[in-house]
Each structure stands twice: as structure tokens, then as C-alpha cells.
Backbone as JSON, one array per atom type, in Angstrom:
{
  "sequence": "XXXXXXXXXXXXXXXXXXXXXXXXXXXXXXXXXXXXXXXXXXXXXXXXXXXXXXXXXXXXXXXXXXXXXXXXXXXXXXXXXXXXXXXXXXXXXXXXXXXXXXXXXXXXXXXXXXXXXXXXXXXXXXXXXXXXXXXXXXXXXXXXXXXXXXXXXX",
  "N": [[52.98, 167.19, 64.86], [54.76, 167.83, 63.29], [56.54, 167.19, 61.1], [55.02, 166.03, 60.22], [54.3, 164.15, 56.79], [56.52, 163.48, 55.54], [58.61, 163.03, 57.99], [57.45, 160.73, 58.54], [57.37, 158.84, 56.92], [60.14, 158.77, 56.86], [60.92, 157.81, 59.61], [59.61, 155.48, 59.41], [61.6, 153.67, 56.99], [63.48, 154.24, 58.41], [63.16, 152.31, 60.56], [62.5, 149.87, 59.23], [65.02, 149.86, 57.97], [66.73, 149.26, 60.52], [65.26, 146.93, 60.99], [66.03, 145.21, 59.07], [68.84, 145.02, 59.75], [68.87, 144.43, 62.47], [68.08, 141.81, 61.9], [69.79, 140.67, 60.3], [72.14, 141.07, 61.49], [71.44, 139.19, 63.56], [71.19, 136.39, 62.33], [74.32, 135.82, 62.39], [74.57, 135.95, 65.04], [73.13, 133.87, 65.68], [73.85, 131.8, 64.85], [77.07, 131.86, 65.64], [76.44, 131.62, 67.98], [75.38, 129.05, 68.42], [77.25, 127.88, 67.84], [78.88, 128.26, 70.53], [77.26, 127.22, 72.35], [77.6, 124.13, 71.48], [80.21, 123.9, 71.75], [80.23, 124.38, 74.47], [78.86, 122.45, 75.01], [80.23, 119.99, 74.81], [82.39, 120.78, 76.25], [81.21, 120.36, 78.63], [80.7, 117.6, 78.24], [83.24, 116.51, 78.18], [84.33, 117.38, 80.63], [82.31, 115.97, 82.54], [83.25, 113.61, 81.75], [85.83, 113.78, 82.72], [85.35, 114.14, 85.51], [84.21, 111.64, 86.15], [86.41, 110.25, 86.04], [88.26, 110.85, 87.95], [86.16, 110.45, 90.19], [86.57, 107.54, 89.87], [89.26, 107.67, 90.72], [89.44, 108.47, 92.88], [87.67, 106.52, 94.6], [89.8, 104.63, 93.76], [92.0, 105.4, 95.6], [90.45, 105.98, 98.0], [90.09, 102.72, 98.66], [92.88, 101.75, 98.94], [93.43, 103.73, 100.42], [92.28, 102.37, 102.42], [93.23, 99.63, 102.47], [95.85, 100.35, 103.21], [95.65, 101.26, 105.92], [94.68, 98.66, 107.08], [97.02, 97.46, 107.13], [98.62, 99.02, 108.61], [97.29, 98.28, 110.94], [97.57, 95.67, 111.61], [99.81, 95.4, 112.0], [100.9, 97.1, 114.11], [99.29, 95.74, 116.03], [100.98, 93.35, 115.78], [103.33, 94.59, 116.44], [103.04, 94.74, 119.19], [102.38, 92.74, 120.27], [104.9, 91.63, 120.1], [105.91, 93.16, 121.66], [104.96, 92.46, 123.97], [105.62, 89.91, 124.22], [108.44, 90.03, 124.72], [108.5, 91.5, 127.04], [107.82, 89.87, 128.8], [109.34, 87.79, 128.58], [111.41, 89.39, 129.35], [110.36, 89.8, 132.02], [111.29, 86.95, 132.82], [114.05, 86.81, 132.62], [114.75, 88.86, 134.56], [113.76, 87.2, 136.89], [115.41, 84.7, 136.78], [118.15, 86.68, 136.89], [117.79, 87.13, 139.51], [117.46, 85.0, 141.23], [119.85, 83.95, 140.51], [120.83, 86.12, 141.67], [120.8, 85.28, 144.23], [121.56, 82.86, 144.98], [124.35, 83.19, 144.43], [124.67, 84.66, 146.38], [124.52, 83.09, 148.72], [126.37, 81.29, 147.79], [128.52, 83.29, 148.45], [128.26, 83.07, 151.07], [128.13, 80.27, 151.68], [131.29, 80.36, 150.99], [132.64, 82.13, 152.59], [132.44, 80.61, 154.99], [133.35, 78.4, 154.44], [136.03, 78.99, 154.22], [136.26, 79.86, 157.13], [136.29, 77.52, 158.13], [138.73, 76.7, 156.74], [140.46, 77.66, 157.66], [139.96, 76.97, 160.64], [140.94, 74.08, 160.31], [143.77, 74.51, 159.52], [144.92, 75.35, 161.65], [144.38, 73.61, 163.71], [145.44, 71.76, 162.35], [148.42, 72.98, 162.74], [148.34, 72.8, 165.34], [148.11, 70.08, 166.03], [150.69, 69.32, 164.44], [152.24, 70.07, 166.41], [151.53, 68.85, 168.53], [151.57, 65.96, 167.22], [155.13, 66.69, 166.83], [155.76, 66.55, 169.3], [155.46, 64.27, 170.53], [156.49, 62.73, 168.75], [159.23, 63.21, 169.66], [159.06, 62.85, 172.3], [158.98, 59.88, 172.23], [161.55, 59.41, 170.66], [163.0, 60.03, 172.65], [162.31, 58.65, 174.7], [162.95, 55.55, 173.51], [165.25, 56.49, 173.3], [166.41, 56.21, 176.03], [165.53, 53.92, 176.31], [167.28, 52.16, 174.65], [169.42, 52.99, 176.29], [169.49, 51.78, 178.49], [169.05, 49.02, 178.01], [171.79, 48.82, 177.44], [172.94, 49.25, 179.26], [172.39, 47.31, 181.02], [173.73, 44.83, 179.83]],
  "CA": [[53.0, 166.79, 63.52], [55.08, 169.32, 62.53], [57.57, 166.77, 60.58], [54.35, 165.65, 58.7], [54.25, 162.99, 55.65], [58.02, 162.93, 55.59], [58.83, 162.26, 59.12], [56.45, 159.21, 59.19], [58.5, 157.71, 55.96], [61.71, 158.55, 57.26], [60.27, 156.73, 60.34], [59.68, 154.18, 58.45], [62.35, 153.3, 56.5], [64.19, 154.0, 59.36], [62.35, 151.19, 61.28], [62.75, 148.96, 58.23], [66.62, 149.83, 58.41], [66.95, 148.95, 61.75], [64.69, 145.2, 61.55], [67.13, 144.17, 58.68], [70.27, 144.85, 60.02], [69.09, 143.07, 63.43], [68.0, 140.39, 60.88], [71.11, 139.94, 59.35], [73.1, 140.48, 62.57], [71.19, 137.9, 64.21], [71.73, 135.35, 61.68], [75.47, 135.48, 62.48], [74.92, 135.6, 65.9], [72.58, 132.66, 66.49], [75.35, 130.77, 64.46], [77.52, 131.56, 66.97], [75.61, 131.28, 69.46], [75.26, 127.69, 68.4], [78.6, 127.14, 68.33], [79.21, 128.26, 71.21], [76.52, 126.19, 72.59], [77.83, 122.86, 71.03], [81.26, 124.04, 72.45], [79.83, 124.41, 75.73], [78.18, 121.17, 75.39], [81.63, 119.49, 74.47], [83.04, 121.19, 77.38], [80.77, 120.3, 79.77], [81.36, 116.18, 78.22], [84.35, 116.11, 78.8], [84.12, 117.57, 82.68], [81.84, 114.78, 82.98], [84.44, 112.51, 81.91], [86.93, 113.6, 84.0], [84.46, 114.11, 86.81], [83.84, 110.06, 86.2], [87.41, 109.65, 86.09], [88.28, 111.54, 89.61], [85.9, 109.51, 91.24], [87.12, 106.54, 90.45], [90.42, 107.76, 90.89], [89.21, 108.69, 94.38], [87.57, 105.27, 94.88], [90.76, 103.54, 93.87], [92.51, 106.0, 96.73], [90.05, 105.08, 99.53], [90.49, 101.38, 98.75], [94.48, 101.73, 99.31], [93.64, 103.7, 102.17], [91.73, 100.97, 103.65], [94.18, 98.68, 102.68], [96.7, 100.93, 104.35], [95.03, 101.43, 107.47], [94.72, 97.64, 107.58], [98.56, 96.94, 107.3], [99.11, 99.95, 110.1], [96.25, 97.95, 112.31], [98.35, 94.22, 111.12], [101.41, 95.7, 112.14], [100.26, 97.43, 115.45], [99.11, 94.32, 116.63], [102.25, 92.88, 115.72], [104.65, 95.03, 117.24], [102.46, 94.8, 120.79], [103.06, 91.12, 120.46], [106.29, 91.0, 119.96], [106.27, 93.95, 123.27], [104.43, 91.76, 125.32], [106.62, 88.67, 124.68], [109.91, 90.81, 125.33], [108.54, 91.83, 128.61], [107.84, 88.4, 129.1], [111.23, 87.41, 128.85], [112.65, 90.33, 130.65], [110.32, 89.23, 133.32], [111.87, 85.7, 133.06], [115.23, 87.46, 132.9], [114.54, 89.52, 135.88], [113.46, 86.18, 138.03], [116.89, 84.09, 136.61], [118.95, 87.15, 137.28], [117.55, 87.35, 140.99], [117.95, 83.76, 141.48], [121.35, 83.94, 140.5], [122.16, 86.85, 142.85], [120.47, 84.67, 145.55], [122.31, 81.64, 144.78], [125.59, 83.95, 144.55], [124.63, 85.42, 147.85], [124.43, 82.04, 149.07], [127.45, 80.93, 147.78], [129.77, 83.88, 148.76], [128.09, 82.77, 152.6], [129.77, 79.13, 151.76], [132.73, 80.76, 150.78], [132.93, 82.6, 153.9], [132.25, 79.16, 155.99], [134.38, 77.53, 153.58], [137.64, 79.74, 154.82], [136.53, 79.94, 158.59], [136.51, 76.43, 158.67], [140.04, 76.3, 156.51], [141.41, 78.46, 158.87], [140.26, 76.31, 161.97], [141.67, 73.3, 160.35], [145.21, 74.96, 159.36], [144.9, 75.74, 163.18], [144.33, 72.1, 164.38], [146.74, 70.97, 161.8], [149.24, 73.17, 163.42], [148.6, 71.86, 167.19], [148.89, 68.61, 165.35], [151.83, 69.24, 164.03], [152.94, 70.37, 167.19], [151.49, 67.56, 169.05], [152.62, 64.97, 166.6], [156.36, 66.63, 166.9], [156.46, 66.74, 170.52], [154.89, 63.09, 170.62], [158.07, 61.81, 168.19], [160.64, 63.86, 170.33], [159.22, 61.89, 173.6], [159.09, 58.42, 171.87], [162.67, 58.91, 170.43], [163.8, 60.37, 174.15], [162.39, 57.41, 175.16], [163.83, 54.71, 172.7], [167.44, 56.38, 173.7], [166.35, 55.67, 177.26], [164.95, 52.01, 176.45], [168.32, 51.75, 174.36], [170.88, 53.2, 177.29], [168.8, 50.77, 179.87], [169.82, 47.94, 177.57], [173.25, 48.76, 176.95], [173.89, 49.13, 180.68], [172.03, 46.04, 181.57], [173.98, 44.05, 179.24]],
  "C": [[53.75, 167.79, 62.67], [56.14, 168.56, 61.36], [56.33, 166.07, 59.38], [54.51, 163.93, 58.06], [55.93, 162.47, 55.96], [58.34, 162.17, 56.76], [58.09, 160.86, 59.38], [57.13, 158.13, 57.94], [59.56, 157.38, 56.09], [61.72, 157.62, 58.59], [60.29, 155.38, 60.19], [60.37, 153.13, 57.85], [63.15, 153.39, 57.65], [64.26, 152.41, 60.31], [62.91, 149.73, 60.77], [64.25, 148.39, 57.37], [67.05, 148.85, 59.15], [66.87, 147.19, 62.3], [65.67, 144.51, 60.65], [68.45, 144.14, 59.03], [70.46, 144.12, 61.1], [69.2, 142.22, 62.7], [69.15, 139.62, 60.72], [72.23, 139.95, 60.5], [73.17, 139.67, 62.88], [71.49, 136.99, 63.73], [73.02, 134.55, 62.42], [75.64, 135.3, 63.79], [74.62, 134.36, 66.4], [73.27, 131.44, 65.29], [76.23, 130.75, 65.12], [77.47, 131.11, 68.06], [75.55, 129.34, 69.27], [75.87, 126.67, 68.74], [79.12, 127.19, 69.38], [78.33, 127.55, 71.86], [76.91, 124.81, 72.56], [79.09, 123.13, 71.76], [81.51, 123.98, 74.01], [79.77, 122.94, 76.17], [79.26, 119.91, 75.65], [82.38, 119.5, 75.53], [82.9, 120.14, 78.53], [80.45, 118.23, 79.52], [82.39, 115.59, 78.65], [85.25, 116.23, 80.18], [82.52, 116.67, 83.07], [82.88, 113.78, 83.21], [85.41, 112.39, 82.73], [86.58, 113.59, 85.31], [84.67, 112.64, 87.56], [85.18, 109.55, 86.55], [88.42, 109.76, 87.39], [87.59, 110.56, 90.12], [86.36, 107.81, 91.27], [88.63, 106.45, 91.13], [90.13, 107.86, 92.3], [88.66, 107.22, 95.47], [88.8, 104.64, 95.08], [91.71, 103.9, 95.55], [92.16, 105.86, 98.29], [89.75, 103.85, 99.91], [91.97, 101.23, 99.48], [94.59, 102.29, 100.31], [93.5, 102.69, 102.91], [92.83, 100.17, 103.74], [95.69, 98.87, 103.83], [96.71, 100.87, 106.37], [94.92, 100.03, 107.98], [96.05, 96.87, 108.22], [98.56, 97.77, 108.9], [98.28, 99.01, 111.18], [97.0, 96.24, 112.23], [99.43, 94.52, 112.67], [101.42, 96.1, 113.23], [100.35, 96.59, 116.41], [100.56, 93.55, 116.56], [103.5, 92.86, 116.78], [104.04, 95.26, 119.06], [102.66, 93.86, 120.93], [104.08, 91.0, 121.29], [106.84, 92.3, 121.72], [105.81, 93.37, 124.2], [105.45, 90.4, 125.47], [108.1, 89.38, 125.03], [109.88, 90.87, 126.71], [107.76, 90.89, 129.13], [108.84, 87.63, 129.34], [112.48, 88.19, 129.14], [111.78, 90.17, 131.79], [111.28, 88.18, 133.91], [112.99, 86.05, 133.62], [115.71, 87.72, 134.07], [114.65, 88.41, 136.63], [114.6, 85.61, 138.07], [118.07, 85.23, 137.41], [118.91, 87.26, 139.54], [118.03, 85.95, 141.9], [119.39, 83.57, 141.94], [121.84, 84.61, 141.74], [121.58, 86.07, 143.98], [121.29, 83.32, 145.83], [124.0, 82.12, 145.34], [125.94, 84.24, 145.43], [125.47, 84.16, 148.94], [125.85, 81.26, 148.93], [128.53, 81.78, 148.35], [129.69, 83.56, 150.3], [128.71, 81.5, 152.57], [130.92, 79.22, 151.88], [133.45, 80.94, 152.32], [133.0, 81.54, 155.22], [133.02, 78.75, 155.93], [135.9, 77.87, 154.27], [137.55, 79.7, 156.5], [136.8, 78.49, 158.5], [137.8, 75.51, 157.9], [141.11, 76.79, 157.45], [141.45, 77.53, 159.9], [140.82, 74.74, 161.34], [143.19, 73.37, 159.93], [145.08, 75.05, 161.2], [144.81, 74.34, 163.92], [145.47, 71.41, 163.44], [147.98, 71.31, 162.35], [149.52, 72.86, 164.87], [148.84, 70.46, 167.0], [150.15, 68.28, 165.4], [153.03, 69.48, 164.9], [153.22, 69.28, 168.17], [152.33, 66.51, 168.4], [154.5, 65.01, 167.03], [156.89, 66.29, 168.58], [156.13, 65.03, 171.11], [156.33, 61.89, 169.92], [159.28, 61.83, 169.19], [160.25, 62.88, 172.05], [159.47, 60.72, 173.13], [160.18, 58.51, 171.8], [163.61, 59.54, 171.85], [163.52, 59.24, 174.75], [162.66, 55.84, 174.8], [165.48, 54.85, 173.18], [167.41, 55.91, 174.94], [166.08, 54.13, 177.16], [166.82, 52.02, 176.12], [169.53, 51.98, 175.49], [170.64, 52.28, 178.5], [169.41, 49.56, 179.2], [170.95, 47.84, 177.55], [173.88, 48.99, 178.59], [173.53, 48.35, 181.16], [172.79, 45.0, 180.89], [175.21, 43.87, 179.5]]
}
């Protein structure tokens, strides 16, 4: 107690300093504070809104996927089709082309018949032709003989 009467007024007033100047700080702060509060609140409306507006945006996005994913699964199907009928008609292909070379085969073995058996008739046409000539050359050796038998019988 060595500060006594005084020290307990200066205390005092000190004290009584101290509660109005929080006082009057506070005022200004919990006006701020308010505003920043309502600013907050504002904030945190309008990251709702866009929150709301993302998801549908995200909705609309995994609709168009789907839709996407449906075309790719359309189209898939499609183009296996259209691979199965190809190699459907490069089977066909395949069978016609085989045909052919069997037919072809077949024919170049006519061919080959075709010529042996032009050959053996150029070959009989020529003993023909030989026959025949040597067949004229006796008849008209023997016409000059009929004719020199007449002409000395007469």
C-alpha cells in the first residue's frame, strides 16, 4: 500500500479510461463486424448460386455425355455391320474368284485338247490331201489309159 489513496484513484480512472475507449472502439468495430458479416453472407449467396449453377452445368455435361456415348455405341454397331457384310462379300468374292480360276483351269485343259486335236486333224487333212492327190493322179493316169485304149481300138 505504499501508493495509498492515490494509486487506487489513478487505478481507477485508469480502469474507467480503459472501459470507454473499448466502448467506443467496439462500437465501430461491431459495425464492421456487421458488415463484414452481411458481406460474408452476400458472398457466401452468391457461391451458392454459382454452386447451383455448376451443377446444372455439370448435369447438362453428363446428359451430352450419355448422349455421346450413345452415338459412339450407334456407330460401333454400325461400322461392325457394315465389317461383317464386307467380309461377307469378300467371302462371296473369294468363292466367284475360285470358281473362275477353276473354270479357267478347265478351260485352258480344253484349249489344250482343243489344239491336240487341231493338230491331229491338220495331220489327217494332210494324208488326205495326199491321198486325195495321189487318188486324182491314178484316175487321170487311168482316163489317159481308158482314152489311148479307145483311140487305138477305133
Amino acid at each position: 500500500m505504499q501508493y495509498g489513496r492515490r494509486g487506487l484513484w489513478g487505478l481507477w480512472l485508469g480502469l474507467l479510461w480503459f472501459a470507454s475507449g473499448t466502448a467506443l472502439a467496439a462500437e465501430p468495430k461491431a459495425a464492421e463486424v456487421s458488415k463484414r458479416l452481411a458481406a460474408l453472407a452476400e458472398a457466401q449467396h452468391s457461391l451458392a448460386a454459382e454452386v447451383g449453377s455448376l451443377r446444372e452445368q455439370l448435369r447438362q455435361m453428363d446428359t451430352h455425355v450419355g448422349e455421346l456415348r450413345e452415338e459412339i455405341r450407334q456407330t460401333r454397331e454400325a461400322a461392325q455391320s457394315e465389317r461383317e457384310q464386307l467380309n461377307e462379300q469378300l467371302k462371296g468374292m473369294r468363292e466367284e474368284v475360285r470358281g473362275l480360276y477353276v473354270e479357267s483351269s478347265g478351260l485352258k485343259g480344253d484349249i489344250a485338247q482343243l489344239s491336240k486335236d487341231i493338230q491331229s486333224v491338220s495331220g489327217s487333212f494332210e494324208n488326205f490331201r495326199f491321198s486325195s492327190g495321189a487318188l486324182i493322179a491314178v484316175l487321170i493316169v487311168l482316163q489317159v489309159v481308158v482314152v489311148a485304149l479307145t483311140l487305138r481300138r477305133g
